Short mmCIF file of C-alpha atoms and ligand atoms in Angstrom, two decimals:
data_model
loop_
_atom_site.label_atom_id
_atom_site.label_comp_id
_atom_site.label_asym_id
_atom_site.label_seq_id
_atom_site.Cartn_x
_atom_site.Cartn_y
_atom_site.Cartn_z
CA MET A 1085 63.75 -61.59 -14.82
CA SER A 1086 61.46 -61.92 -17.53
CA ILE A 1087 59.80 -59.21 -19.48
CA ALA A 1088 56.63 -59.56 -17.83
CA GLN A 1089 58.07 -59.46 -14.49
CA ASN A 1090 60.15 -56.44 -15.60
CA LEU A 1091 56.62 -54.83 -16.82
CA GLN A 1092 55.21 -55.42 -13.68
CA LYS A 1093 57.76 -54.25 -11.65
CA ILE A 1094 57.78 -50.80 -13.57
CA ASN A 1095 53.91 -50.43 -13.65
CA THR A 1096 53.95 -50.59 -9.60
CA THR A 1097 56.03 -47.63 -9.79
CA LEU A 1098 54.42 -45.52 -12.38
CA PRO A 1099 51.60 -43.04 -11.00
CA SER A 1100 48.24 -43.49 -12.62
CA HIS A 1101 48.66 -40.23 -14.95
CA VAL A 1102 51.61 -41.54 -16.35
CA THR A 1103 51.58 -43.56 -19.61
CA LEU A 1104 54.10 -46.10 -20.28
CA VAL A 1105 55.36 -46.51 -23.68
CA ALA A 1106 57.21 -49.97 -24.06
CA VAL A 1107 60.13 -48.98 -26.40
CA SER A 1108 60.67 -52.11 -28.58
CA LYS A 1109 63.16 -51.09 -31.37
CA THR A 1110 65.40 -54.04 -32.29
CA LYS A 1111 63.70 -56.51 -30.47
CA PRO A 1112 61.73 -59.68 -31.97
CA VAL A 1113 58.03 -59.93 -32.14
CA SER A 1114 58.22 -62.88 -30.31
CA ASP A 1115 59.69 -60.31 -27.15
CA LEU A 1116 57.02 -57.92 -27.91
CA MET A 1117 54.17 -60.61 -28.11
CA GLU A 1118 55.76 -61.66 -24.17
CA ALA A 1119 54.89 -57.97 -23.04
CA TYR A 1120 51.42 -57.89 -25.02
CA ASN A 1121 50.21 -60.97 -23.21
CA ALA A 1122 51.52 -59.30 -19.95
CA GLY A 1123 48.97 -56.68 -20.79
CA GLN A 1124 51.12 -53.89 -22.68
CA ARG A 1125 49.09 -52.54 -25.43
CA ILE A 1126 51.40 -49.17 -26.37
CA PHE A 1127 54.86 -49.83 -28.11
CA GLY A 1128 57.45 -47.29 -29.22
CA GLU A 1129 59.66 -47.88 -32.29
CA ASN A 1130 62.34 -45.53 -33.85
CA LYS A 1131 62.17 -46.80 -37.44
CA ILE A 1132 59.02 -46.63 -39.55
CA GLN A 1133 60.05 -49.73 -41.80
CA GLU A 1134 60.47 -51.98 -38.60
CA MET A 1135 57.52 -50.79 -37.04
CA THR A 1136 55.31 -51.41 -39.91
CA GLU A 1137 56.37 -54.88 -40.24
CA LYS A 1138 55.58 -55.50 -36.65
CA TRP A 1139 52.31 -53.75 -37.05
CA GLU A 1140 51.39 -56.13 -39.88
CA GLN A 1141 52.20 -59.23 -37.83
CA MET A 1142 50.73 -58.32 -34.37
CA PRO A 1143 47.31 -57.99 -32.58
CA LYS A 1144 45.49 -54.80 -34.11
CA ASP A 1145 44.37 -53.39 -30.60
CA ILE A 1146 47.97 -52.40 -30.11
CA GLN A 1147 48.91 -48.42 -30.03
CA TRP A 1148 52.10 -47.72 -32.24
CA HIS A 1149 54.23 -44.96 -31.17
CA MET A 1150 56.96 -43.39 -33.55
CA ILE A 1151 59.57 -42.12 -31.31
CA GLY A 1152 62.34 -41.93 -33.74
CA HIS A 1153 63.20 -39.12 -35.93
CA VAL A 1154 60.58 -38.96 -38.72
CA GLN A 1155 61.82 -38.42 -42.59
CA THR A 1156 59.22 -36.62 -44.56
CA ASN A 1157 59.19 -39.10 -47.39
CA LYS A 1158 58.41 -42.18 -45.18
CA VAL A 1159 55.37 -40.86 -43.23
CA LYS A 1160 52.89 -42.34 -45.86
CA TYR A 1161 54.07 -45.77 -44.58
CA MET A 1162 52.55 -45.67 -41.24
CA ALA A 1163 49.68 -43.06 -41.79
CA GLU A 1164 47.12 -45.76 -41.73
CA TYR A 1165 48.12 -47.00 -38.14
CA VAL A 1166 50.22 -44.87 -36.22
CA SER A 1167 48.43 -43.58 -32.94
CA LEU A 1168 51.02 -41.19 -31.82
CA ILE A 1169 54.28 -39.47 -33.64
CA HIS A 1170 56.79 -38.17 -30.89
CA GLY A 1171 59.40 -36.61 -32.70
CA VAL A 1172 57.94 -33.85 -34.95
CA ASP A 1173 60.33 -31.01 -35.17
CA SER A 1174 59.08 -28.86 -38.21
CA LEU A 1175 55.86 -27.45 -39.92
CA LYS A 1176 56.86 -29.15 -43.06
CA LEU A 1177 56.63 -32.43 -41.34
CA LEU A 1178 53.53 -31.69 -39.54
CA GLN A 1179 51.94 -30.69 -43.09
CA GLU A 1180 53.32 -34.05 -44.72
CA ILE A 1181 51.56 -36.11 -41.67
CA ASN A 1182 48.49 -33.83 -42.47
CA LYS A 1183 48.41 -34.67 -45.92
CA GLN A 1184 48.81 -38.56 -45.30
CA ALA A 1185 46.37 -38.48 -42.45
CA ALA A 1186 43.66 -37.17 -44.63
CA LYS A 1187 44.24 -40.07 -47.42
CA HIS A 1188 43.19 -42.28 -44.50
CA ASN A 1189 40.49 -40.20 -43.22
CA ARG A 1190 42.41 -39.81 -39.94
CA VAL A 1191 43.53 -37.24 -37.56
CA ILE A 1192 47.24 -38.11 -36.15
CA ASP A 1193 48.15 -37.13 -32.69
CA CYS A 1194 51.68 -35.44 -32.71
CA LEU A 1195 54.12 -34.30 -29.94
CA LEU A 1196 56.47 -31.61 -31.03
CA GLN A 1197 59.97 -32.41 -29.91
CA VAL A 1198 61.78 -29.76 -27.98
CA TYR A 1199 65.72 -29.54 -27.56
CA ILE A 1200 66.79 -29.33 -24.16
CA ALA A 1201 70.25 -31.24 -24.32
CA GLU A 1202 73.54 -29.75 -24.52
CA GLU A 1203 74.18 -31.96 -27.47
CA GLU A 1204 74.66 -30.99 -30.80
CA SER A 1205 73.27 -34.21 -32.22
CA LYS A 1206 69.89 -34.27 -30.70
CA PHE A 1207 66.96 -32.82 -32.81
CA GLY A 1208 64.39 -30.49 -31.60
CA LEU A 1209 62.94 -27.34 -31.69
CA ASP A 1210 63.66 -24.15 -29.38
CA GLU A 1211 61.22 -22.05 -27.59
CA ASN A 1212 61.01 -19.37 -30.41
CA GLU A 1213 60.39 -22.08 -32.81
CA LEU A 1214 57.65 -23.76 -31.25
CA GLU A 1215 56.06 -20.58 -30.98
CA GLU A 1216 56.45 -19.89 -34.59
CA ILE A 1217 54.62 -23.30 -35.50
CA PHE A 1218 51.63 -22.48 -33.15
CA HIS A 1219 50.95 -19.11 -34.64
CA SER A 1220 51.62 -19.75 -38.07
CA ASP A 1221 48.72 -19.41 -40.72
CA GLY A 1222 50.11 -22.97 -42.08
CA PHE A 1223 49.31 -24.68 -38.75
CA LYS A 1224 46.02 -23.38 -38.35
CA LEU A 1225 44.99 -24.75 -41.73
CA LEU A 1226 45.93 -28.51 -40.67
CA LYS A 1227 42.73 -30.57 -39.75
CA ASN A 1228 44.11 -33.83 -39.80
CA ILE A 1229 46.75 -33.50 -37.36
CA LYS A 1230 46.33 -32.72 -33.65
CA VAL A 1231 49.38 -31.45 -31.62
CA VAL A 1232 48.79 -32.84 -28.05
CA GLY A 1233 52.03 -32.38 -26.18
CA LEU A 1234 55.61 -31.95 -26.28
CA MET A 1235 58.89 -34.54 -26.22
CA GLY A 1236 62.20 -34.05 -24.97
CA MET A 1237 65.27 -36.08 -24.30
CA ALA A 1238 68.12 -34.91 -21.64
CA THR A 1239 71.63 -35.05 -22.30
CA PHE A 1240 73.08 -38.45 -22.05
CA THR A 1241 74.93 -38.11 -18.61
CA ASP A 1242 75.06 -39.38 -15.18
CA ASN A 1243 74.94 -35.72 -13.97
CA GLN A 1244 71.30 -36.00 -12.15
CA THR A 1245 71.43 -32.16 -11.36
CA GLN A 1246 71.72 -31.37 -15.25
CA ILE A 1247 69.04 -33.90 -16.38
CA LYS A 1248 66.73 -32.43 -13.81
CA LYS A 1249 67.35 -28.79 -15.06
CA GLU A 1250 66.79 -29.82 -18.57
CA PHE A 1251 63.60 -31.76 -17.57
CA LEU A 1252 62.20 -29.04 -15.71
CA ASN A 1253 62.91 -26.47 -18.26
CA LEU A 1254 60.83 -28.44 -20.71
CA LYS A 1255 58.12 -28.69 -18.19
CA SER A 1256 58.23 -24.98 -17.65
CA ILE A 1257 57.88 -24.40 -21.45
CA PHE A 1258 55.00 -26.98 -21.68
CA ASP A 1259 53.08 -25.46 -18.77
CA LYS A 1260 53.48 -22.01 -20.47
CA LEU A 1261 51.94 -23.31 -23.82
CA LYS A 1262 49.28 -25.01 -22.41
CA THR A 1263 48.10 -21.76 -20.99
CA GLU A 1264 47.28 -20.86 -24.50
CA HIS A 1265 46.44 -24.20 -26.31
CA CYS A 1266 44.24 -26.18 -24.21
CA GLN A 1267 44.50 -29.35 -26.33
CA LEU A 1268 48.28 -30.13 -24.89
CA ASN A 1269 47.87 -32.88 -22.17
CA THR A 1270 50.95 -35.21 -23.05
CA LEU A 1271 54.50 -34.34 -21.97
CA SER A 1272 56.68 -37.45 -23.07
CA MET A 1273 59.91 -37.48 -21.41
CA GLY A 1274 61.91 -40.02 -19.50
CA MET A 1275 63.53 -43.33 -20.34
CA SER A 1276 65.18 -46.24 -18.64
CA GLY A 1277 67.75 -44.41 -16.71
CA ASP A 1278 66.14 -41.34 -15.89
CA TYR A 1279 62.09 -42.09 -15.98
CA GLN A 1280 61.73 -41.63 -12.36
CA LEU A 1281 63.35 -38.26 -12.25
CA ALA A 1282 61.40 -37.28 -15.17
CA ILE A 1283 58.20 -38.24 -13.35
CA GLU A 1284 59.21 -36.05 -10.59
CA CYS A 1285 59.64 -33.25 -12.93
CA GLY A 1286 55.98 -33.67 -14.33
CA SER A 1287 56.40 -35.99 -16.90
CA THR A 1288 53.00 -37.59 -18.20
CA MET A 1289 54.43 -40.26 -20.65
CA VAL A 1290 57.69 -42.34 -20.35
CA ARG A 1291 59.46 -44.43 -22.99
CA ILE A 1292 61.08 -47.18 -21.55
CA GLY A 1293 63.22 -49.86 -23.62
CA SER A 1294 66.21 -51.72 -21.90
CA SER A 1295 64.39 -52.06 -18.52
CA ILE A 1296 61.66 -54.07 -20.19
CA PHE A 1297 63.58 -55.71 -22.91
CA GLY A 1298 66.85 -56.05 -21.80
CA GLY A 1299 70.06 -54.40 -23.33
CA ARG A 1300 70.23 -53.58 -27.33
C1 PLP B 842 65.60 -45.96 -27.56
C2 PLP B 842 64.42 -44.95 -27.07
C3 PLP B 842 64.09 -44.69 -25.74
C4 PLP B 842 64.15 -45.93 -24.86
O1 PLP B 842 65.48 -45.90 -24.44
P1 PLP B 842 66.14 -47.16 -23.09
O2 PLP B 842 67.28 -46.19 -22.40
O3 PLP B 842 66.21 -48.25 -23.53
O4 PLP B 842 64.86 -46.96 -21.97
C5 PLP B 842 63.32 -43.91 -25.53
N1 PLP B 842 63.21 -42.57 -26.15
C6 PLP B 842 64.07 -42.75 -27.36
C7 PLP B 842 63.60 -41.31 -28.51
C8 PLP B 842 64.53 -43.80 -28.03
O5 PLP B 842 65.18 -43.81 -29.23
#
């Protein structure tokens, strides 16, 4: 099936409250343009340099999402154009994004990444660290970022019960935080292999790569 057909198939299964991020990392601009011409306007990349090269070459009505781990010293390269940063995992990184956003007179939307998997290698904050950020004085001073939600990645496993447990855990953290912080409206969870389960568990944003563009 073509990229356009893959997109159409996925879009017919997504409820209207769920946003699709087409994860195009490692794929050539020609593949992204195929998705663009089929109507897709939100693309996710995990490397700042690669995303910036694509941003330079592609139409300017695209919303670029950074879904990978962000190094503080590279924020400046995407501050002019990035529309949502999914993987924020420290106050220090939020402060740098704020500083770079201010230079461009922008407010950059961010998601805080929560650690829900049982794998050592994944990044993210635990519940206490989340609370600490929200309640810190440093956070309240940041006028050029807006935390609009949470992002999480489940353990890489075939065990659906385990994945579901992790997604529901993230959803419950999200709901709890939302009662205090009403600007939270986005819960980014679910990839090609588990997005349907993620949506059942309350996801509002899915990040899908290989089911659209093929394997990497
Ligand atoms: C690569 C990636 C995805 C997409 O993965 P697929 O399995 O190809 O859909 C989603 N989220 C993150 C953070 C990624 O790095």
